[in-house]
Short mmCIF file of C-alpha atoms and ligand atoms in Angstrom, two decimals:
data_model
loop_
_atom_site.label_atom_id
_atom_site.label_comp_id
_atom_site.label_asym_id
_atom_site.label_seq_id
_atom_site.Cartn_x
_atom_site.Cartn_y
_atom_site.Cartn_z
CA MET D 22 -14.37 8.79 5.95
CA ASP D 23 -15.15 7.89 2.34
CA ILE D 24 -18.08 5.48 2.86
CA GLU D 25 -18.21 4.28 -0.73
CA THR D 26 -14.54 3.26 -0.69
CA ARG D 27 -14.97 1.64 2.71
CA ARG D 28 -17.94 -0.40 1.41
CA LYS D 29 -16.04 -1.48 -1.70
CA TRP D 30 -13.12 -2.83 0.34
CA ASP D 31 -15.40 -4.40 2.95
CA ASN D 32 -16.95 -6.35 0.08
CA ALA D 33 -13.53 -7.27 -1.28
CA ALA D 34 -12.38 -8.44 2.16
CA ARG D 35 -14.50 -11.62 2.01
CA GLY D 36 -12.47 -13.31 -0.72
CA TYR D 37 -9.26 -11.25 -0.58
CA ALA D 38 -7.05 -13.50 1.54
CA LEU D 39 -8.24 -16.58 -0.36
CA MET D 40 -7.47 -15.02 -3.75
CA ASN D 41 -4.17 -13.39 -2.80
CA GLY D 42 -2.88 -15.46 0.10
CA ARG D 43 -1.26 -18.16 -2.03
CA GLY D 44 -0.07 -17.19 -5.52
CA PRO D 45 0.62 -13.43 -5.29
CA GLU D 46 1.94 -13.52 -1.73
CA TRP D 47 4.33 -16.41 -2.52
CA ARG D 48 5.47 -14.68 -5.67
CA TRP D 49 6.06 -11.29 -4.06
CA ALA D 50 7.37 -12.60 -0.73
CA PRO D 51 11.12 -12.06 -1.45
CA PRO D 52 10.89 -8.41 -2.62
CA LYS D 53 8.34 -7.51 0.07
CA ARG D 54 10.47 -9.11 2.79
CA ARG D 55 13.53 -7.24 1.50
CA LEU D 56 11.70 -3.89 1.41
CA PHE D 57 10.13 -4.26 4.84
CA SER D 58 13.47 -5.34 6.34
CA GLU D 59 14.37 -1.63 6.00
CA MET D 60 11.80 -0.69 8.69
CA SER D 61 13.25 1.29 11.57
CA GLY D 62 12.08 3.89 14.07
CA ARG D 63 8.36 4.69 14.25
CA VAL D 64 6.77 3.25 11.11
CA LEU D 65 3.46 4.01 9.38
CA PHE D 66 2.17 1.12 7.25
CA LEU D 67 -0.69 1.39 4.79
CA ALA D 68 -2.83 -0.25 3.94
CA VAL D 69 -2.91 -3.33 6.17
CA GLY D 70 -5.75 -5.10 4.31
CA PRO D 71 -6.35 -8.58 5.76
CA GLY D 72 -2.81 -8.62 7.13
CA LEU D 73 -1.06 -10.76 4.50
CA ASP D 74 1.97 -8.42 4.64
CA ILE D 75 2.50 -8.84 8.38
CA GLN D 76 4.37 -12.15 7.89
CA PHE D 77 7.07 -10.14 6.04
CA PHE D 78 7.60 -7.56 8.80
CA PRO D 79 10.89 -7.90 10.68
CA PRO D 80 10.33 -8.56 14.40
CA GLY D 81 10.69 -5.93 17.10
CA ARG D 82 9.50 -2.89 15.14
CA GLU D 83 7.07 -0.14 16.22
CA ILE D 84 4.38 0.04 13.53
CA VAL D 85 1.02 1.80 13.15
CA GLY D 86 -1.04 0.08 10.43
CA LEU D 87 -4.01 1.80 8.78
CA ASP D 88 -6.91 0.66 6.66
CA ILE D 89 -10.24 2.15 5.66
CA SER D 90 -12.08 -1.18 5.85
CA PRO D 91 -13.30 -2.62 9.18
CA MET D 92 -13.69 -6.04 7.53
CA MET D 93 -10.08 -6.01 6.36
CA LEU D 94 -8.89 -5.00 9.83
CA GLU D 95 -11.01 -7.70 11.46
CA ALA D 96 -9.19 -10.30 9.32
CA ALA D 97 -5.82 -8.70 10.13
CA ALA D 98 -6.35 -8.51 13.91
CA PRO D 99 -5.14 -12.04 14.88
CA LEU D 100 -2.07 -11.67 12.66
CA ALA D 101 -1.29 -8.28 14.22
CA GLU D 102 -1.68 -9.77 17.68
CA ALA D 103 0.79 -12.55 16.82
CA TYR D 104 3.39 -10.05 15.52
CA GLU D 105 6.54 -10.06 17.67
CA GLY D 106 6.78 -6.31 18.10
CA THR D 107 4.38 -3.40 18.43
CA LEU D 108 1.73 -3.30 15.74
CA GLU D 109 -1.25 -1.02 16.36
CA LEU D 110 -4.10 -1.25 13.85
CA ARG D 111 -6.18 1.85 13.15
CA LEU D 112 -9.39 2.23 11.16
CA LEU D 113 -8.67 5.34 9.13
CA ASP D 114 -9.02 6.81 5.66
CA VAL D 115 -5.52 7.98 4.67
CA HIS D 116 -7.11 11.22 3.49
CA ASP D 117 -8.09 11.87 7.13
CA LEU D 118 -4.66 11.04 8.60
CA ASP D 119 -4.74 12.85 11.94
CA GLU D 120 -1.34 11.91 13.39
CA PRO D 121 0.82 14.90 14.38
CA THR D 122 3.02 16.43 11.70
CA GLY D 123 6.46 14.82 11.54
CA SER D 124 5.57 11.99 13.92
CA PHE D 125 6.88 9.02 11.87
CA ASP D 126 10.40 8.10 10.77
CA GLN D 127 9.23 5.97 7.86
CA ALA D 128 6.14 5.01 5.88
CA PHE D 129 5.60 1.81 3.88
CA THR D 130 2.84 0.89 1.46
CA SER D 131 1.86 -2.35 -0.20
CA CYS D 132 -0.48 -2.34 -3.22
CA THR D 133 -2.11 0.72 -1.67
CA PHE D 134 -1.86 3.68 -4.02
CA CYS D 135 -3.55 1.70 -6.80
CA SER D 136 -6.55 1.78 -4.47
CA VAL D 137 -6.64 5.09 -2.59
CA PRO D 138 -9.19 7.27 -4.47
CA ASP D 139 -7.07 10.45 -4.56
CA PRO D 140 -3.48 9.15 -4.58
CA VAL D 141 -1.73 12.54 -4.64
CA ALA D 142 -3.75 13.84 -1.67
CA GLY D 143 -3.18 10.54 0.15
CA LEU D 144 0.57 10.71 -0.45
CA GLU D 145 0.63 14.35 0.67
CA ALA D 146 -1.03 13.25 3.91
CA VAL D 147 1.68 10.60 4.35
CA ARG D 148 4.42 13.15 3.65
CA ARG D 149 2.99 15.50 6.28
CA VAL D 150 3.25 12.93 9.07
CA LEU D 151 6.82 11.96 8.14
CA LYS D 152 9.75 13.76 9.71
CA PRO D 153 11.69 15.90 7.23
CA GLY D 154 14.09 13.44 5.59
CA GLY D 155 11.85 10.51 6.59
CA SER D 156 11.65 7.70 4.07
CA LEU D 157 8.83 6.23 2.01
CA GLY D 158 9.08 2.62 0.79
CA MET D 159 6.38 1.33 -1.55
CA PHE D 160 5.62 -2.05 -3.09
CA GLU D 161 3.15 -1.18 -5.82
CA HIS D 162 1.79 -2.24 -9.19
CA THR D 163 1.28 0.53 -11.73
CA GLY D 164 0.44 1.15 -15.34
CA SER D 165 3.03 0.33 -18.00
CA ARG D 166 4.78 2.47 -20.60
CA PHE D 167 4.95 -0.43 -23.04
CA PHE D 168 2.41 -1.71 -25.54
CA PRO D 169 0.48 -4.05 -25.29
CA PHE D 170 0.64 -3.97 -21.45
CA SER D 171 -0.29 -0.28 -21.34
CA ALA D 172 -3.42 -0.90 -23.45
CA MET D 173 -4.36 -4.04 -21.50
CA LEU D 174 -4.12 -2.24 -18.16
CA ASP D 175 -6.12 0.72 -19.54
CA VAL D 176 -8.88 -1.63 -20.71
CA MET D 177 -8.96 -3.54 -17.41
CA THR D 178 -9.10 -0.48 -15.15
CA PRO D 179 -12.79 0.56 -15.50
CA LEU D 180 -13.76 -2.99 -14.48
CA THR D 181 -11.21 -3.56 -11.69
CA TRP D 182 -11.95 -0.13 -10.16
CA ARG D 183 -15.56 -1.17 -9.51
CA PHE D 184 -14.38 -3.96 -7.20
CA GLY D 185 -10.83 -3.01 -6.23
CA PRO D 186 -7.73 -1.21 -7.58
CA GLU D 187 -6.96 0.86 -10.67
CA MET D 188 -4.44 -1.02 -12.83
CA ASN D 189 -3.04 1.88 -14.85
CA ARG D 190 -1.94 4.47 -12.31
CA ASP D 191 1.31 6.41 -12.65
CA THR D 192 2.25 6.04 -8.99
CA VAL D 193 5.87 7.12 -9.50
CA ALA D 194 4.69 10.46 -10.91
CA ASN D 195 2.16 10.74 -8.07
CA VAL D 196 4.95 10.38 -5.49
CA THR D 197 6.78 13.32 -7.10
CA ARG D 198 3.53 15.33 -7.41
CA ALA D 199 2.97 14.83 -3.67
CA GLY D 200 6.27 16.58 -2.93
CA PHE D 201 8.59 13.64 -2.20
CA VAL D 202 12.17 13.96 -3.43
CA ASP D 203 14.98 11.55 -4.36
CA VAL D 204 12.46 9.16 -5.94
CA ARG D 205 14.10 5.84 -6.91
CA VAL D 206 12.43 2.93 -8.69
CA GLU D 207 13.45 -0.73 -8.52
CA PRO D 208 11.61 -2.88 -11.08
CA VAL D 209 10.27 -6.17 -9.74
CA TYR D 210 8.22 -7.44 -12.70
CA LEU D 211 8.41 -5.74 -16.11
CA ASP D 212 7.74 -2.04 -15.52
CA VAL D 213 4.48 -2.87 -13.71
CA VAL D 214 5.36 -4.25 -10.26
CA LYS D 215 7.98 -2.13 -8.55
CA ILE D 216 9.54 -0.91 -5.36
CA ILE D 217 9.53 2.88 -5.07
CA ARG D 218 11.70 4.62 -2.51
CA ALA D 219 11.51 8.35 -1.79
CA VAL D 220 12.28 10.92 0.85
CA ALA D 221 9.96 13.44 2.55
CA SER D 222 11.16 16.99 1.91
C1 SAM P 11 -5.20 -4.02 -2.86
S1 SAM P 11 -5.52 -3.94 -1.12
C2 SAM P 11 -3.90 -4.24 -0.46
C3 SAM P 11 -3.92 -4.80 0.94
C4 SAM P 11 -2.57 -5.31 1.46
N1 SAM P 11 -1.59 -4.27 1.58
C5 SAM P 11 -2.05 -6.42 0.59
O1 SAM P 11 -1.14 -6.17 -0.24
O2 SAM P 11 -2.56 -7.54 0.70
C6 SAM P 11 -5.77 -2.21 -0.90
C7 SAM P 11 -6.09 -1.82 0.54
O3 SAM P 11 -6.16 -0.39 0.61
C8 SAM P 11 -7.21 -0.04 1.50
N2 SAM P 11 -7.62 1.34 1.19
C9 SAM P 11 -8.21 1.79 0.06
N3 SAM P 11 -8.44 3.11 0.13
C10 SAM P 11 -7.99 3.51 1.35
C11 SAM P 11 -7.95 4.77 2.03
N4 SAM P 11 -8.44 5.87 1.46
N5 SAM P 11 -7.41 4.82 3.26
C12 SAM P 11 -6.92 3.70 3.86
N6 SAM P 11 -6.94 2.48 3.27
C13 SAM P 11 -7.45 2.38 2.03
C14 SAM P 11 -8.28 -1.09 1.24
O4 SAM P 11 -9.21 -1.21 2.29
C15 SAM P 11 -7.43 -2.35 1.04
O5 SAM P 11 -7.25 -3.05 2.25
#
């Protein structure tokens, strides 16, 4: 387990739900709900954070939710318990994903691969535990190709990374680098917030 990353997100957990629970979650509720409505079979979800995404999960699904931060999972626990389906929370660094190869039908992420320290290795770990042909569905914010957003996100990243995510990642390219195929992008806000769908080869 990457202790430094765990500590960073434990620190962020204190104010996370307060900062994100209203504005961002209201704003992104419709696209998140739409993406997560695609959940079926045995589903891997990362990262759970304080559980703000759980309200958008369709009922009756079988989900394993991961996070590296015990403080985040502590906040998520009552929401997971109230979920009308099976939702098992696990304290785990995605880089150490120890589930058997090909044991999930689908994986979903939510503002996760802006935060995982080695995104390509993390996505490779996710691909390994998916069945061949299993699907990946991501709700992510990324860097931009367009000025001035690209420059703004580049300038912000050294600061935001100290306390939370990197703002300028090329997550779509990282999905391809990790060996996923049939990568499709649905823009949600500009070219920054997006849904990415891909298939495990
Ligand atoms: C920006 S938060 C998003 C949380 C939640 N999905 C949401 O949208 O509210 C990023 C989350 O990724 C988790 N995380 C960061 N690196 C991780 C890793 N290597 N393995 C598992 N979880 C990680 C953090 O603990 C944090 O909860």
